[in-house]
Amino acid sequence: MKEYVLLLLLALGSAKPFSSPSYLTLKNMMLKDMEDADDDDDDDDDDENSLFPTRQPIMPFFPFDLFPSCPFGCQCYSRVVHCSDLGLTSIPNNIPFDTRLIDLQNNKIKEIKENDFKGLTSLYGLMLNNNKLTKIHPKAFLPVKKLRRLYLSHNLLTEIPINLPKSLAELRIHDNKVKKIQKETFKGMNALHVLEMSANPLENDGIDPAAFEGVTVFHIRIADAKLTSVPKGLPSSLLELHLDDNKISTVELEDFKRYKDLQRLGLGNNKIKDIENGSLANIPHVREIHLEKNKLKKVPPGLQDLKYLQVIFLHHNNITRVGVNDFCPTVTKKKKSLYSAISLFNNPVKYWELQPATFRCVLSRMSVQLGNFRK
């Protein structure tokens, strides 16, 4: 009996440990089963009634050609292809047709050719940030009709690519050399939520009046450009408009008439000296306004009539006086949302002369940021 027990222990000790299949193997098996399910359904009845089933036995291992290809040097998993930081000079071949996201950041790609994305009908996101792109073929994006996010920032493009997918929800072309936005560049894009065009040498006359005609966009940023006034031809659907770090000197009455649904406005770090009375009345739903680092000599008129305004940044200006009704309405009920932030520091205003009632419509004392003016 002892001999049998000893032999059993020796057999167990020499056995190899059980290794469970990897996550990718399981996932590929499930995907393969799902793909074959429809084909197998037609044969189920015949196989069940047959004495000798014709279905092939399940193989313990998949042959190599069942696994999707992957470009050399890249990493592919879960329909994501990672090819960043590889020194690539062109779009790689052998990208799996079911790919949803391609990461090509931080390479040396100079050109996108006509057939670089051919067959990638399921592509959702394409990241081409920080390359050396100067040319994109007019038909390059025609195959990717489901593309939602396209990142082209930090390249050398002189114009926004034409024939962009109508399905785009986010386009980022920050830090390029774009000087003009041509007519009908965004035609048919009714799902474009975010458009980032900052750090381009874009001037006011470089925006064609019909460039955004019939287009729905909710968020536009054209910061650090060469704008000298608020653009008037942007989509009327805007909820956020950021024009910081430009050369805007005046805000006129007509500037915001087109953007009545605007909720966030960024005009910081410009050269604004004057805001025409009635200008802000055209954006009655605005909740946040940035006017810091300008040359204003007084609090902009009309703030007290903005029922939903919660944040107003006015620091680093030349404001010398603050009136008791500059921020708050005379009738308390007219204010729907209290201020959570009012910044007035670094202005030559005598804070000790401010009336306590000036800030009667703020959440708390911490909502007001005051400070001594220092040259």
Short mmCIF file of C-alpha atoms in Angstrom, two decimals:
data_model
loop_
_atom_site.label_atom_id
_atom_site.label_comp_id
_atom_site.label_asym_id
_atom_site.label_seq_id
_atom_site.Cartn_x
_atom_site.Cartn_y
_atom_site.Cartn_z
CA MET A 1 0.00 0.00 0.00
CA LYS A 2 2.83 2.40 0.83
CA GLU A 3 4.38 1.73 -2.57
CA TYR A 4 1.14 2.77 -4.36
CA VAL A 5 0.88 5.99 -2.35
CA LEU A 6 4.51 6.82 -3.09
CA LEU A 7 4.01 6.28 -6.84
CA LEU A 8 0.91 8.50 -6.81
CA LEU A 9 2.76 11.33 -5.08
CA LEU A 10 5.62 11.08 -7.58
CA ALA A 11 3.20 11.30 -10.51
CA LEU A 12 1.49 14.38 -9.11
CA GLY A 13 4.80 16.10 -8.37
CA SER A 14 6.07 15.65 -11.91
CA ALA A 15 2.89 17.01 -13.54
CA LYS A 16 3.11 20.46 -15.13
CA PRO A 17 1.03 23.26 -13.59
CA PHE A 18 -2.22 24.16 -15.37
CA SER A 19 -1.95 27.35 -17.43
CA SER A 20 -5.18 29.12 -18.29
CA PRO A 21 -5.52 30.58 -21.83
CA SER A 22 -4.66 34.25 -22.19
CA TYR A 23 -7.28 36.98 -22.40
CA LEU A 24 -6.54 37.58 -26.08
CA THR A 25 -6.91 33.89 -26.90
CA LEU A 26 -10.28 33.74 -25.17
CA LYS A 27 -11.42 36.91 -26.89
CA ASN A 28 -10.37 35.67 -30.32
CA MET A 29 -12.14 32.39 -29.66
CA MET A 30 -15.35 34.23 -28.75
CA LEU A 31 -15.13 36.50 -31.79
CA LYS A 32 -14.52 33.50 -34.03
CA ASP A 33 -17.46 31.66 -32.52
CA MET A 34 -19.70 34.68 -33.05
CA GLU A 35 -18.63 34.98 -36.68
CA ASP A 36 -19.24 31.29 -37.34
CA ALA A 37 -22.53 31.19 -35.46
CA ASP A 38 -24.65 32.24 -38.41
CA ASP A 39 -22.97 29.78 -40.74
CA ASP A 40 -23.39 26.92 -38.29
CA ASP A 41 -27.09 27.60 -37.73
CA ASP A 42 -27.92 26.37 -41.24
CA ASP A 43 -26.23 23.03 -40.61
CA ASP A 44 -27.51 22.34 -37.10
CA ASP A 45 -30.58 20.35 -38.12
CA ASP A 46 -28.70 18.14 -40.55
CA ASP A 47 -25.92 17.38 -38.08
CA GLU A 48 -28.26 16.46 -35.27
CA ASN A 49 -30.18 13.94 -37.44
CA SER A 50 -27.13 12.53 -39.13
CA LEU A 51 -25.47 9.32 -38.06
CA PHE A 52 -22.08 10.60 -39.18
CA PRO A 53 -21.92 14.42 -38.56
CA THR A 54 -20.12 16.41 -41.26
CA ARG A 55 -18.99 19.19 -38.88
CA GLN A 56 -15.25 19.30 -38.39
CA PRO A 57 -13.97 18.50 -34.88
CA ILE A 58 -12.88 21.46 -32.74
CA MET A 59 -9.13 21.92 -32.97
CA PRO A 60 -7.24 22.37 -29.69
CA PHE A 61 -5.27 25.28 -31.19
CA PHE A 62 -6.16 27.85 -33.84
CA PRO A 63 -4.03 27.92 -36.99
CA PHE A 64 -1.86 31.01 -37.32
CA ASP A 65 -3.77 32.56 -40.25
CA LEU A 66 -6.91 33.02 -38.09
CA PHE A 67 -5.20 35.75 -36.04
CA PRO A 68 -5.32 39.31 -37.41
CA SER A 69 -2.14 40.77 -38.91
CA CYS A 70 -0.29 43.61 -37.21
CA PRO A 71 2.14 46.12 -38.75
CA PHE A 72 5.77 45.41 -37.95
CA GLY A 73 6.88 47.03 -34.71
CA CYS A 74 3.33 47.97 -33.68
CA GLN A 75 1.18 46.47 -30.95
CA CYS A 76 -2.34 45.28 -31.78
CA TYR A 77 -5.04 44.21 -29.37
CA SER A 78 -8.76 44.76 -28.85
CA ARG A 79 -9.05 46.39 -32.28
CA VAL A 80 -6.48 49.03 -31.26
CA VAL A 81 -3.23 49.51 -33.21
CA HIS A 82 -0.41 51.28 -31.35
CA CYS A 83 2.37 52.55 -33.63
CA SER A 84 3.57 55.64 -31.75
CA ASP A 85 7.23 56.63 -31.23
CA LEU A 86 8.58 54.28 -33.89
CA GLY A 87 10.17 56.78 -36.30
CA LEU A 88 7.72 55.85 -39.05
CA THR A 89 7.86 57.91 -42.25
CA SER A 90 4.58 56.64 -43.74
CA ILE A 91 1.32 54.96 -42.73
CA PRO A 92 2.15 51.27 -42.08
CA ASN A 93 0.65 48.41 -44.09
CA ASN A 94 -1.23 45.35 -42.82
CA ILE A 95 -3.52 47.28 -40.47
CA PRO A 96 -6.37 44.89 -39.54
CA PHE A 97 -9.60 45.81 -41.31
CA ASP A 98 -11.64 45.70 -38.07
CA THR A 99 -9.39 48.29 -36.35
CA ARG A 100 -11.23 50.92 -34.32
CA LEU A 101 -8.32 53.11 -33.14
CA ILE A 102 -4.92 53.83 -34.69
CA ASP A 103 -2.25 55.61 -32.65
CA LEU A 104 0.48 57.07 -34.89
CA GLN A 105 1.68 59.88 -32.61
CA ASN A 106 5.28 61.07 -32.40
CA ASN A 107 6.54 59.74 -35.73
CA LYS A 108 7.99 61.34 -38.89
CA ILE A 109 5.10 60.85 -41.30
CA LYS A 110 5.12 63.54 -44.00
CA GLU A 111 2.26 62.48 -46.26
CA ILE A 112 -1.01 60.57 -46.20
CA LYS A 113 -1.70 58.85 -49.52
CA GLU A 114 -4.98 57.96 -51.17
CA ASN A 115 -5.11 54.29 -50.16
CA ASP A 116 -3.46 54.47 -46.74
CA PHE A 117 -6.77 53.82 -44.94
CA LYS A 118 -8.43 51.67 -47.58
CA GLY A 119 -10.68 49.00 -46.12
CA LEU A 120 -10.72 50.48 -42.59
CA THR A 121 -14.47 50.94 -42.59
CA SER A 122 -14.80 50.50 -38.80
CA LEU A 123 -12.19 53.11 -37.84
CA TYR A 124 -13.40 55.31 -34.97
CA GLY A 125 -10.29 57.27 -33.91
CA LEU A 126 -7.09 58.33 -35.68
CA MET A 127 -4.20 59.98 -33.82
CA LEU A 128 -1.52 61.65 -35.95
CA ASN A 129 -0.25 64.24 -33.47
CA ASN A 130 3.35 65.38 -33.60
CA ASN A 131 4.39 64.21 -37.04
CA LYS A 132 5.70 66.15 -40.05
CA LEU A 133 2.55 66.12 -42.16
CA THR A 134 2.51 68.59 -45.06
CA LYS A 135 0.20 66.80 -47.50
CA ILE A 136 -3.00 64.78 -47.22
CA HIS A 137 -4.55 63.30 -50.36
CA PRO A 138 -8.06 64.67 -51.09
CA LYS A 139 -9.48 61.11 -51.10
CA ALA A 140 -7.53 59.77 -48.13
CA PHE A 141 -10.46 59.92 -45.69
CA LEU A 142 -13.19 58.67 -48.03
CA PRO A 143 -13.00 55.02 -46.83
CA VAL A 144 -13.30 55.89 -43.12
CA LYS A 145 -16.93 56.96 -43.08
CA LYS A 146 -17.38 56.12 -39.38
CA LEU A 147 -14.41 58.17 -38.14
CA ARG A 148 -15.39 60.20 -35.08
CA ARG A 149 -12.09 61.57 -33.72
CA LEU A 150 -9.24 62.93 -35.83
CA TYR A 151 -6.13 64.41 -34.18
CA LEU A 152 -3.73 66.30 -36.47
CA SER A 153 -2.14 68.67 -33.97
CA HIS A 154 1.56 69.62 -34.04
CA ASN A 155 2.18 69.11 -37.75
CA LEU A 156 3.04 71.31 -40.75
CA LEU A 157 -0.31 71.45 -42.53
CA THR A 158 -1.11 74.72 -44.33
CA GLU A 159 -4.83 73.98 -44.77
CA ILE A 160 -7.57 71.88 -43.24
CA PRO A 161 -7.96 68.63 -45.24
CA ILE A 162 -10.91 68.51 -47.63
CA ASN A 163 -13.46 65.69 -47.86
CA LEU A 164 -13.33 65.06 -44.14
CA PRO A 165 -15.76 62.36 -42.91
CA LYS A 166 -19.20 63.76 -42.17
CA SER A 167 -19.27 61.57 -39.06
CA LEU A 168 -16.51 63.55 -37.28
CA ALA A 169 -17.34 64.60 -33.73
CA GLU A 170 -13.90 65.95 -32.80
CA LEU A 171 -11.22 67.55 -34.98
CA ARG A 172 -7.99 68.86 -33.48
CA ILE A 173 -5.57 70.64 -35.79
CA HIS A 174 -3.76 72.66 -33.12
CA ASP A 175 -0.29 74.07 -33.85
CA ASN A 176 -0.04 73.82 -37.62
CA LYS A 177 0.40 76.49 -40.30
CA VAL A 178 -3.23 76.94 -41.33
CA LYS A 179 -3.91 80.49 -42.58
CA LYS A 180 -7.31 80.02 -44.18
CA ILE A 181 -10.55 78.15 -43.66
CA GLN A 182 -11.98 77.60 -47.12
CA LYS A 183 -15.62 77.68 -48.16
CA GLU A 184 -17.57 74.49 -47.35
CA THR A 185 -14.61 72.95 -45.53
CA PHE A 186 -16.97 71.54 -42.91
CA LYS A 187 -20.02 71.06 -45.14
CA GLY A 188 -22.40 68.39 -43.92
CA MET A 189 -20.74 67.93 -40.51
CA ASN A 190 -23.74 67.94 -38.21
CA ALA A 191 -22.04 65.88 -35.50
CA LEU A 192 -18.88 67.99 -35.04
CA HIS A 193 -18.83 68.81 -31.33
CA VAL A 194 -15.22 69.97 -30.82
CA LEU A 195 -13.02 71.96 -33.18
CA GLU A 196 -9.54 72.91 -31.93
CA MET A 197 -7.61 75.27 -34.24
CA SER A 198 -5.34 77.14 -31.82
CA ALA A 199 -1.73 78.13 -32.51
CA ASN A 200 -2.27 78.64 -36.24
CA PRO A 201 -1.46 81.93 -38.07
CA LEU A 202 -5.18 82.44 -38.72
CA GLU A 203 -6.47 85.99 -39.28
CA ASN A 204 -10.06 87.23 -39.44
CA ASP A 205 -10.07 87.56 -43.22
CA GLY A 206 -8.79 84.00 -43.47
CA ILE A 207 -12.16 82.60 -42.32
CA ASP A 208 -14.52 82.35 -45.29
CA PRO A 209 -18.02 83.62 -44.36
CA ALA A 210 -19.55 80.41 -45.72
CA ALA A 211 -17.05 78.03 -44.10
CA PHE A 212 -19.47 77.00 -41.34
CA GLU A 213 -22.76 77.42 -43.16
CA GLY A 214 -25.24 74.77 -42.03
CA VAL A 215 -22.71 73.18 -39.66
CA THR A 216 -23.39 72.27 -36.03
CA VAL A 217 -20.42 72.80 -33.69
CA PHE A 218 -20.59 73.19 -29.90
CA HIS A 219 -16.97 73.95 -28.90
CA ILE A 220 -14.45 76.04 -30.89
CA ARG A 221 -11.02 77.17 -29.74
CA ILE A 222 -8.94 79.56 -31.86
CA ALA A 223 -6.46 80.71 -29.25
CA ASP A 224 -2.94 81.98 -29.89
CA ALA A 225 -3.74 83.04 -33.46
CA LYS A 226 -3.76 86.43 -35.21
CA LEU A 227 -7.37 87.46 -34.71
CA THR A 228 -8.00 91.18 -34.23
CA SER A 229 -11.75 90.88 -33.59
CA VAL A 230 -14.37 88.31 -32.63
CA PRO A 231 -15.13 86.15 -35.72
CA LYS A 232 -18.70 86.63 -36.95
CA GLY A 233 -19.11 83.63 -39.25
CA LEU A 234 -18.75 80.79 -36.74
CA PRO A 235 -21.62 78.30 -36.18
CA SER A 236 -24.63 79.74 -34.35
CA SER A 237 -24.89 76.49 -32.36
CA LEU A 238 -21.80 77.33 -30.27
CA LEU A 239 -21.89 76.64 -26.54
CA GLU A 240 -18.19 77.41 -25.94
CA LEU A 241 -15.97 79.91 -27.74
CA HIS A 242 -12.33 80.37 -26.71
CA LEU A 243 -10.35 83.19 -28.35
CA ASP A 244 -7.63 83.67 -25.75
CA ASP A 245 -4.14 84.94 -26.60
CA ASN A 246 -5.07 86.93 -29.69
CA LYS A 247 -4.93 90.63 -30.62
CA ILE A 248 -8.58 91.57 -30.10
CA SER A 249 -8.87 95.21 -29.00
CA THR A 250 -12.62 95.87 -29.00
CA VAL A 251 -15.85 93.95 -28.47
CA GLU A 252 -18.62 95.42 -30.59
CA LEU A 253 -22.39 95.20 -30.35
CA GLU A 254 -22.68 92.82 -33.33
CA ASP A 255 -19.98 90.39 -32.21
CA PHE A 256 -22.14 87.96 -30.24
CA LYS A 257 -25.52 88.30 -31.94
CA ARG A 258 -24.96 85.01 -33.75
CA TYR A 259 -24.10 83.00 -30.62
CA LYS A 260 -27.19 83.31 -28.45
CA ASP A 261 -26.72 79.88 -26.81
CA LEU A 262 -23.14 80.55 -25.72
CA GLN A 263 -22.32 79.38 -22.18
CA ARG A 264 -18.55 79.83 -21.93
CA LEU A 265 -16.58 82.71 -23.45
CA GLY A 266 -12.79 82.98 -23.38
CA LEU A 267 -11.21 86.35 -24.24
CA GLY A 268 -8.28 86.32 -21.85
CA ASN A 269 -4.87 87.74 -22.71
CA ASN A 270 -5.96 90.03 -25.53
CA LYS A 271 -5.76 93.81 -25.89
CA ILE A 272 -9.38 94.64 -25.14
CA LYS A 273 -9.87 98.24 -24.00
CA ASP A 274 -13.59 98.60 -24.52
CA ILE A 275 -16.71 96.41 -24.52
CA GLU A 276 -19.59 98.17 -26.19
CA ASN A 277 -22.70 98.53 -24.07
CA GLY A 278 -25.26 95.84 -24.95
CA SER A 279 -22.71 93.39 -26.39
CA LEU A 280 -23.06 90.86 -23.56
CA ALA A 281 -26.86 91.03 -23.67
CA ASN A 282 -26.69 88.91 -26.83
CA ILE A 283 -25.42 85.91 -24.82
CA PRO A 284 -28.06 85.70 -22.05
CA HIS A 285 -27.24 82.09 -21.11
CA VAL A 286 -23.50 82.61 -20.56
CA ARG A 287 -22.15 81.11 -17.33
CA GLU A 288 -18.43 81.83 -17.55
CA ILE A 289 -16.52 84.78 -19.03
CA HIS A 290 -12.73 85.18 -19.14
CA LEU A 291 -11.47 88.75 -19.62
CA GLU A 292 -8.29 88.57 -17.60
CA LYS A 293 -5.02 90.09 -18.85
CA ASN A 294 -6.58 92.80 -21.01
CA LYS A 295 -6.63 96.60 -20.86
CA LEU A 296 -10.11 97.26 -19.47
CA LYS A 297 -10.51 100.44 -17.42
CA LYS A 298 -13.91 99.54 -16.00
CA VAL A 299 -16.12 96.55 -15.31
CA PRO A 300 -17.85 95.53 -18.57
CA PRO A 301 -21.41 96.90 -18.78
CA GLY A 302 -24.31 94.48 -18.65
CA LEU A 303 -22.95 91.86 -16.25
CA GLN A 304 -25.76 92.53 -13.79
CA ASP A 305 -28.33 91.47 -16.41
CA LEU A 306 -26.76 88.05 -17.06
CA LYS A 307 -28.97 85.82 -14.91
CA TYR A 308 -26.86 82.67 -15.20
CA LEU A 309 -23.36 84.15 -15.01
CA GLN A 310 -21.36 82.38 -12.29
CA VAL A 311 -17.71 83.05 -13.15
CA ILE A 312 -16.15 86.33 -14.33
CA PHE A 313 -12.37 86.78 -14.47
CA LEU A 314 -11.18 90.42 -14.63
CA HIS A 315 -7.77 90.22 -13.00
CA HIS A 316 -4.70 91.88 -14.57
CA ASN A 317 -6.58 94.82 -16.12
CA ASN A 318 -6.61 98.58 -15.56
CA ILE A 319 -9.91 98.80 -13.66
CA THR A 320 -9.88 101.76 -11.28
CA ARG A 321 -13.45 101.73 -10.03
CA VAL A 322 -16.14 99.15 -9.20
CA GLY A 323 -19.74 100.31 -8.83
CA VAL A 324 -22.22 98.86 -6.35
CA ASN A 325 -24.39 97.53 -9.21
CA ASP A 326 -21.68 96.41 -11.62
CA PHE A 327 -22.14 92.69 -10.86
CA CYS A 328 -25.53 92.23 -9.21
CA PRO A 329 -29.03 93.25 -10.31
CA THR A 330 -31.02 95.67 -8.20
CA VAL A 331 -33.78 93.06 -7.89
CA THR A 332 -32.39 89.89 -6.27
CA LYS A 333 -34.92 87.56 -7.91
CA LYS A 334 -33.54 88.36 -11.37
CA LYS A 335 -30.33 86.48 -10.58
CA LYS A 336 -30.87 82.76 -11.24
CA SER A 337 -27.32 81.62 -10.38
CA LEU A 338 -25.05 83.16 -7.76
CA TYR A 339 -21.43 83.97 -8.53
CA SER A 340 -18.94 81.29 -7.56
CA ALA A 341 -15.89 83.30 -8.72
CA ILE A 342 -15.18 87.01 -9.30
CA SER A 343 -11.50 87.87 -9.74
CA LEU A 344 -10.35 91.49 -9.48
CA PHE A 345 -6.79 91.21 -8.23
CA ASN A 346 -3.98 93.09 -9.96
CA ASN A 347 -6.17 96.09 -10.83
CA PRO A 348 -5.53 99.69 -9.68
CA VAL A 349 -8.81 99.81 -7.76
CA LYS A 350 -9.06 100.92 -4.14
CA TYR A 351 -10.53 97.79 -2.60
CA TRP A 352 -11.11 99.43 0.77
CA GLU A 353 -13.59 101.78 -0.87
CA LEU A 354 -15.79 98.99 -2.26
CA GLN A 355 -19.33 98.89 -0.91
CA PRO A 356 -20.23 95.60 0.87
CA ALA A 357 -23.40 95.39 -1.24
CA THR A 358 -21.28 95.19 -4.40
CA PHE A 359 -20.99 91.45 -3.92
CA ARG A 360 -24.44 90.73 -2.54
CA CYS A 361 -25.10 88.01 -5.17
CA VAL A 362 -22.08 85.77 -4.53
CA LEU A 363 -22.05 82.37 -2.84
CA SER A 364 -19.58 83.35 -0.11
CA ARG A 365 -16.68 85.64 0.71
CA MET A 366 -14.32 83.10 -0.82
CA SER A 367 -15.97 83.65 -4.20
CA VAL A 368 -14.42 87.12 -4.54
CA GLN A 369 -10.68 87.35 -5.21
CA LEU A 370 -9.22 90.74 -4.35
CA GLY A 371 -5.64 91.86 -3.91
CA ASN A 372 -3.30 94.80 -3.89
CA PHE A 373 -2.30 96.29 -7.19
CA ARG A 374 1.41 95.96 -7.85
CA LYS A 375 3.37 97.31 -10.75
#
